[in-house]
mmCIF file of C-alpha atoms in Angstrom:
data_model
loop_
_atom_site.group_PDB
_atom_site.id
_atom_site.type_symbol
_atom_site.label_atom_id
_atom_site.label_comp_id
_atom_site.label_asym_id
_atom_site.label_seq_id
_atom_site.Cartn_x
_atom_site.Cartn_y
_atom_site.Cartn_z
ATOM 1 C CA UNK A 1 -8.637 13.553 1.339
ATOM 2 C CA UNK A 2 -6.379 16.659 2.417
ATOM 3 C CA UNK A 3 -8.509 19.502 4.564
ATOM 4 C CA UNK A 4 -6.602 20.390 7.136
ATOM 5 C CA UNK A 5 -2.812 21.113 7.534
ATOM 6 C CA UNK A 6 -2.435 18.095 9.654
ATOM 7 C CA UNK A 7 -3.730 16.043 6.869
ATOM 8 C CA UNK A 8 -1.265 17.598 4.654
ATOM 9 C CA UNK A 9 1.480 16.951 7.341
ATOM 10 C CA UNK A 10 0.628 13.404 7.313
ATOM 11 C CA UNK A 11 0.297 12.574 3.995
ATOM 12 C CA UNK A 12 3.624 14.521 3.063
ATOM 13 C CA UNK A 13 5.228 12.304 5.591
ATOM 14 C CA UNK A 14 3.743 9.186 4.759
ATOM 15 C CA UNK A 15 5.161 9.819 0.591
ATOM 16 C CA UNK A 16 8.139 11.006 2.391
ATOM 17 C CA UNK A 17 8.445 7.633 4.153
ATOM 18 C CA UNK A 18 7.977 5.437 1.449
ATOM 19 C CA UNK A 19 10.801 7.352 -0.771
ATOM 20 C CA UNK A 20 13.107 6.790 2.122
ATOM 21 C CA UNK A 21 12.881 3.472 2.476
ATOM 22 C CA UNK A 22 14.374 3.292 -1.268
ATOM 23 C CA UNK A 23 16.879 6.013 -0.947
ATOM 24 C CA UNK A 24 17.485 7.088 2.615
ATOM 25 C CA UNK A 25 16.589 9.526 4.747
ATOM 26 C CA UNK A 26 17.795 13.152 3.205
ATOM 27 C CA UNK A 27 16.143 13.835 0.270
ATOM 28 C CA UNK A 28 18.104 17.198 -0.263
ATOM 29 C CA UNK A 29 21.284 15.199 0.394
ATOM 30 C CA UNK A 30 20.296 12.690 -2.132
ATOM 31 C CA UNK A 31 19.971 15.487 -4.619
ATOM 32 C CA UNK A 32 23.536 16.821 -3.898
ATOM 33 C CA UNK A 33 24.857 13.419 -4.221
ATOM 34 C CA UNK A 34 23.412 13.556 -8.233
ATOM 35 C CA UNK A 35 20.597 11.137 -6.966
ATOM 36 C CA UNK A 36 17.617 13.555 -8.966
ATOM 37 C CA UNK A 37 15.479 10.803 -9.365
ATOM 38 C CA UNK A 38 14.642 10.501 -5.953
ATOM 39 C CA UNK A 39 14.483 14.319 -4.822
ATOM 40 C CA UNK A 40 12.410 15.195 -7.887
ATOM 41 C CA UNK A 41 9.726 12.321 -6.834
ATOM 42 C CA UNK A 42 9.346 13.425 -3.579
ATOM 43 C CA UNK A 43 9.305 17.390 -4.945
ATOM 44 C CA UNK A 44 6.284 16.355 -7.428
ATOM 45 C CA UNK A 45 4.584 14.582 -4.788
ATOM 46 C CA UNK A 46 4.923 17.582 -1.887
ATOM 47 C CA UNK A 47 3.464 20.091 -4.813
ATOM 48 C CA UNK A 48 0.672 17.360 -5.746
ATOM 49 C CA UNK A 49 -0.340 17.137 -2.329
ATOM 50 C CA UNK A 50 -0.252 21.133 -1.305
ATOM 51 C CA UNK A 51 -2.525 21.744 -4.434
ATOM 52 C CA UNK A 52 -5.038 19.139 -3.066
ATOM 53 C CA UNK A 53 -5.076 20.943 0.492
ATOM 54 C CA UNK A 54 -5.216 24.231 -0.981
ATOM 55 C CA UNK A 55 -8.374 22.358 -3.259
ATOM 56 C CA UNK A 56 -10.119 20.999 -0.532
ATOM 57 C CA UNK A 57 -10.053 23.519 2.439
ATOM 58 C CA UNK A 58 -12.987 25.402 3.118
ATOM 59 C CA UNK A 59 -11.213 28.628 3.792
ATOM 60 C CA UNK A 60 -11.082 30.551 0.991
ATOM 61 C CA UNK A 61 -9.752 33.715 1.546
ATOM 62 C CA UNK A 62 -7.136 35.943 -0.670
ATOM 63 C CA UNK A 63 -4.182 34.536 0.448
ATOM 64 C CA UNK A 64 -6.000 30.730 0.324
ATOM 65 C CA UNK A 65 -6.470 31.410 -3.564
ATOM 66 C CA UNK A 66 -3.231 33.066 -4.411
ATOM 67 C CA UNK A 67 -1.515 29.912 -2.799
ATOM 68 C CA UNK A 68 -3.610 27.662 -4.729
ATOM 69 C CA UNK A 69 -2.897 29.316 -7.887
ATOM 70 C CA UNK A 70 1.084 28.931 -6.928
ATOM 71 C CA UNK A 71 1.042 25.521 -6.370
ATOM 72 C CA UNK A 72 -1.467 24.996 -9.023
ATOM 73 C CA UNK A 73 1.055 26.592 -11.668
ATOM 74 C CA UNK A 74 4.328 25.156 -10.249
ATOM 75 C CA UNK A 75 2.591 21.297 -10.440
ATOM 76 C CA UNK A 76 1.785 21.878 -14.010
ATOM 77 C CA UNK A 77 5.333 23.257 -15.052
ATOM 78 C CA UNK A 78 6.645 20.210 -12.887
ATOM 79 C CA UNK A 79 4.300 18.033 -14.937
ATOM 80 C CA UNK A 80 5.957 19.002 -17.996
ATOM 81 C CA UNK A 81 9.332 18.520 -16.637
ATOM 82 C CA UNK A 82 8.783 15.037 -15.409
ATOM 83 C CA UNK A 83 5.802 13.844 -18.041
ATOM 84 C CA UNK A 84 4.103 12.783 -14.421
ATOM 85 C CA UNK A 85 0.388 13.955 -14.940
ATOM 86 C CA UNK A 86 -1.272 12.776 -11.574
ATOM 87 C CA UNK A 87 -5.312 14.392 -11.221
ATOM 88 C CA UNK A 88 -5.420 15.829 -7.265
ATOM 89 C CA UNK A 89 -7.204 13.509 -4.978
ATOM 90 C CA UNK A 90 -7.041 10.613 -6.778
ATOM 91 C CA UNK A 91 -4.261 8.908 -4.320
ATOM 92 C CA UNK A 92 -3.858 7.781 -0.891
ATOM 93 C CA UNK A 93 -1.332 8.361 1.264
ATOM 94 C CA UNK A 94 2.055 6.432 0.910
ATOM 95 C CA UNK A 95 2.056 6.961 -2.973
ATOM 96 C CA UNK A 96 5.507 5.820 -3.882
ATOM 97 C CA UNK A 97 6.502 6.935 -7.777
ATOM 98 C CA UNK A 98 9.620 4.983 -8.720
ATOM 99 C CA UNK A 99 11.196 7.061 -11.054
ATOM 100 C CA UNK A 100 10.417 10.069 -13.209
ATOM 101 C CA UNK A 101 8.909 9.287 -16.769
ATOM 102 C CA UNK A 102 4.967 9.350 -18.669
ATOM 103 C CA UNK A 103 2.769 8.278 -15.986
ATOM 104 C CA UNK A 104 -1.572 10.049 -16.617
ATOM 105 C CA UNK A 105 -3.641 9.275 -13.755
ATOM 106 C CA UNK A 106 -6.365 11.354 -14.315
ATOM 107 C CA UNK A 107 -9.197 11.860 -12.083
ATOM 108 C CA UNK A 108 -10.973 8.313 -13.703
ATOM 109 C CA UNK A 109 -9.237 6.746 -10.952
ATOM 110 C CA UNK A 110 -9.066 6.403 -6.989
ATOM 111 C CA UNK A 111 -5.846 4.369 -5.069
ATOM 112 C CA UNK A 112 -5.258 3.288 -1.917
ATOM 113 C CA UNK A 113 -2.731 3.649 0.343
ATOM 114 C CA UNK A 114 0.993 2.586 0.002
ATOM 115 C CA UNK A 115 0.438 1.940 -3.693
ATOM 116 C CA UNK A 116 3.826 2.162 -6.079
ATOM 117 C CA UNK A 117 3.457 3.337 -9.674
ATOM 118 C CA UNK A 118 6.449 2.578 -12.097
ATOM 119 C CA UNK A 119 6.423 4.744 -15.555
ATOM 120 C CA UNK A 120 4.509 4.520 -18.576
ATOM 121 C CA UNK A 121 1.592 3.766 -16.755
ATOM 122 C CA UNK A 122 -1.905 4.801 -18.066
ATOM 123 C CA UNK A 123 -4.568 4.660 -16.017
ATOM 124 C CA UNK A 124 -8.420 5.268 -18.621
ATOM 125 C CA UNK A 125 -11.840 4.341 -19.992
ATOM 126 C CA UNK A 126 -12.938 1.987 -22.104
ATOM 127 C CA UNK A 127 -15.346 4.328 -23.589
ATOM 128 C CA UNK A 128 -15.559 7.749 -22.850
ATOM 129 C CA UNK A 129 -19.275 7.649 -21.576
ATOM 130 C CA UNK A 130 -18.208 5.850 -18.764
ATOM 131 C CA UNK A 131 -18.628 7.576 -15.188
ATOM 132 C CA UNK A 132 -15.535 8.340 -13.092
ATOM 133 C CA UNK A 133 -14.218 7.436 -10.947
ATOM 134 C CA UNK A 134 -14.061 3.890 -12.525
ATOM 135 C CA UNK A 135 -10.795 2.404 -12.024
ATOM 136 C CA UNK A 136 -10.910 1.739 -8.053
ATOM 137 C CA UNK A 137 -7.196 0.224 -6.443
ATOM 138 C CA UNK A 138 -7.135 -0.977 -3.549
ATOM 139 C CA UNK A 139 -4.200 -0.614 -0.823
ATOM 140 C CA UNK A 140 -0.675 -1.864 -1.324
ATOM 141 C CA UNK A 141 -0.581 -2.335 -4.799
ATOM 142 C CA UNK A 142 2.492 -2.406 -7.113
ATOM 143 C CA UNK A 143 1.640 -1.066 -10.661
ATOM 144 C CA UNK A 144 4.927 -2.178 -13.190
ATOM 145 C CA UNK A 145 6.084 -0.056 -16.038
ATOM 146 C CA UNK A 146 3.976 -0.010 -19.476
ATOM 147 C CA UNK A 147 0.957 -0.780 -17.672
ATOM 148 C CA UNK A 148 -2.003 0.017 -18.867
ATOM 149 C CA UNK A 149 -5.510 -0.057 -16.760
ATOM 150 C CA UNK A 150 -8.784 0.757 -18.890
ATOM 151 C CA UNK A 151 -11.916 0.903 -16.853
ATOM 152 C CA UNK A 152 -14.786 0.193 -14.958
ATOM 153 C CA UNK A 153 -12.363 -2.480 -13.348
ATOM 154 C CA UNK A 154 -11.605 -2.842 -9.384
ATOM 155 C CA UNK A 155 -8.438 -4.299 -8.380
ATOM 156 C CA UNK A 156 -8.149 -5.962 -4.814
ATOM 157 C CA UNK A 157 -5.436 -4.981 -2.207
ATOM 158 C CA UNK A 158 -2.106 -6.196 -2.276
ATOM 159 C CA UNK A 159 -1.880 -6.903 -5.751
ATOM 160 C CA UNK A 160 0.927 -6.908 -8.242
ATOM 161 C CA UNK A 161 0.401 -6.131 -11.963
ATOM 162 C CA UNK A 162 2.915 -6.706 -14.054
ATOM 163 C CA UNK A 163 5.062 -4.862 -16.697
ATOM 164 C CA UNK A 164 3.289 -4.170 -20.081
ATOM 165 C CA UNK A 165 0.176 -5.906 -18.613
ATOM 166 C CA UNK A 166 -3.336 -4.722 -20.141
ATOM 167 C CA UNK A 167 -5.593 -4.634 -17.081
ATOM 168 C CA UNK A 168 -9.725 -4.758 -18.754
ATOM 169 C CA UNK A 169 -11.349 -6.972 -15.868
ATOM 170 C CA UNK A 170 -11.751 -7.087 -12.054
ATOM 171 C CA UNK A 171 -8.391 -8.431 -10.245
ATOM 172 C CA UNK A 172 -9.376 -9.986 -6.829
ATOM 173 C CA UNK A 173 -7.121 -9.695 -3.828
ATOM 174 C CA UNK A 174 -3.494 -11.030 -3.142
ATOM 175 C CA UNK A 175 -2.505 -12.199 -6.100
ATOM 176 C CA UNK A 176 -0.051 -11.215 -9.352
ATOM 177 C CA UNK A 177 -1.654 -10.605 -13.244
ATOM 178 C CA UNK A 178 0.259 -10.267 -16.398
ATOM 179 C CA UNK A 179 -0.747 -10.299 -20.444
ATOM 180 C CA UNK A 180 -2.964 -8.541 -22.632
ATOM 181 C CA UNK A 181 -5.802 -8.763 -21.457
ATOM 182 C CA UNK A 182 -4.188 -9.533 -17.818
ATOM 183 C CA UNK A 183 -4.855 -12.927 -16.316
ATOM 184 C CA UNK A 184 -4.379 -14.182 -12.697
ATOM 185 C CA UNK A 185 -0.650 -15.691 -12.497
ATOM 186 C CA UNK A 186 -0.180 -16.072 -9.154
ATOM 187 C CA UNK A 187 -2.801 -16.371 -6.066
ATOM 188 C CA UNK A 188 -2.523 -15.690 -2.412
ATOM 189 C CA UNK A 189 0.978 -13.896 -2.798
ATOM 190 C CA UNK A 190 2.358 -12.798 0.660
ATOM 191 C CA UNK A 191 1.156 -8.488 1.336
ATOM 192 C CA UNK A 192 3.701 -5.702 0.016
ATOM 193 C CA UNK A 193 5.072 -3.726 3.073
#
């Protein structure tokens, strides 16, 4: 969780990190090139994780709330622009998004670090009397596109979900699912760096 501006430092750079790895190491020079899927990611993840600092700090002074309320607003018309609707505080550091396009992670959910989230991804309940958070993810996960998670489930570190999968039961560690309902298709796969 984000409460101080190192925090925010770190996580920023940690996002930042895994985009570059993908598409270099100027984000803004990306942009000019016409690559605006990768400069938009990274500018909906930097707003995503201001709003959470600007959530969680204890200072809350004029200026702390009129901040808030700008990054608060800017997110939401960002959320609209790229149909990515991610609830603050819900991910990790190293949260990679692929590429712009319907992804709802709402605040049903926590992830772990250096997770990557493809779009059309849902993550929900199985009945709406359920307590959240109930979809737990652990670290180093890789969620494909269409892939929808419906909880109380846990899913394991270092695990790869496949597209279109249907994810209703507990995934253990290290090891790939795919189907509807998702079934184990691979154990003991090597860890995602």
């Amino acid at each position: 969780m984000i409460k101080t501006i190192t925090d925010l430092q770190e996580y920023i750079e940690s996002d930042l990190n895994r985009t570059r790895e993908v598409y270099g190491k100027n984000m803004f020079l990306e942009y000019l090139k016409g690559n605006i899927r990768a400069y938009t990611k990274y500018k909906y993840i930097s707003l995503l994780r201001h709003l959470e600092y600007y959530s969680n700090t204890k200072n809350k002074n004029l200026f702390h709330k009129i901040f808030y309320l700008y990054y608060k607003h800017r997110l939401e018309k960002y959320q609209i622009k790229t149909q990515i609707f991610i609830h603050p505080n819900v991910c990790d550091k190293g949260l990679n998004i692929e590429h712009p396009g319907f992804i709802w992670i709402g605040n049903t959910a926590i992830i772990g670090k250096n997770c990557t989230v493809l779009p059309r991804v849902l993550l929900g309940k199985k009945n709406p009397h359920i307590e959240s958070p109930c979809i737990i993810i652990g670290e180093n996960c890789y969620i494909g596109t269409g892939v929808t998670i419906l909880g109380p489930v846990k899913i394991g570190n270092n695990v790869v979900i496949a597209a279109g999968s249907v994810v209703i039961n507990d995934i253990p560690d290290n090891c790939m699912v795919a189907g509807n309902p998702a079934v184990i298709k691979k154990s003991n796969i090597k860890p995602l760096d």
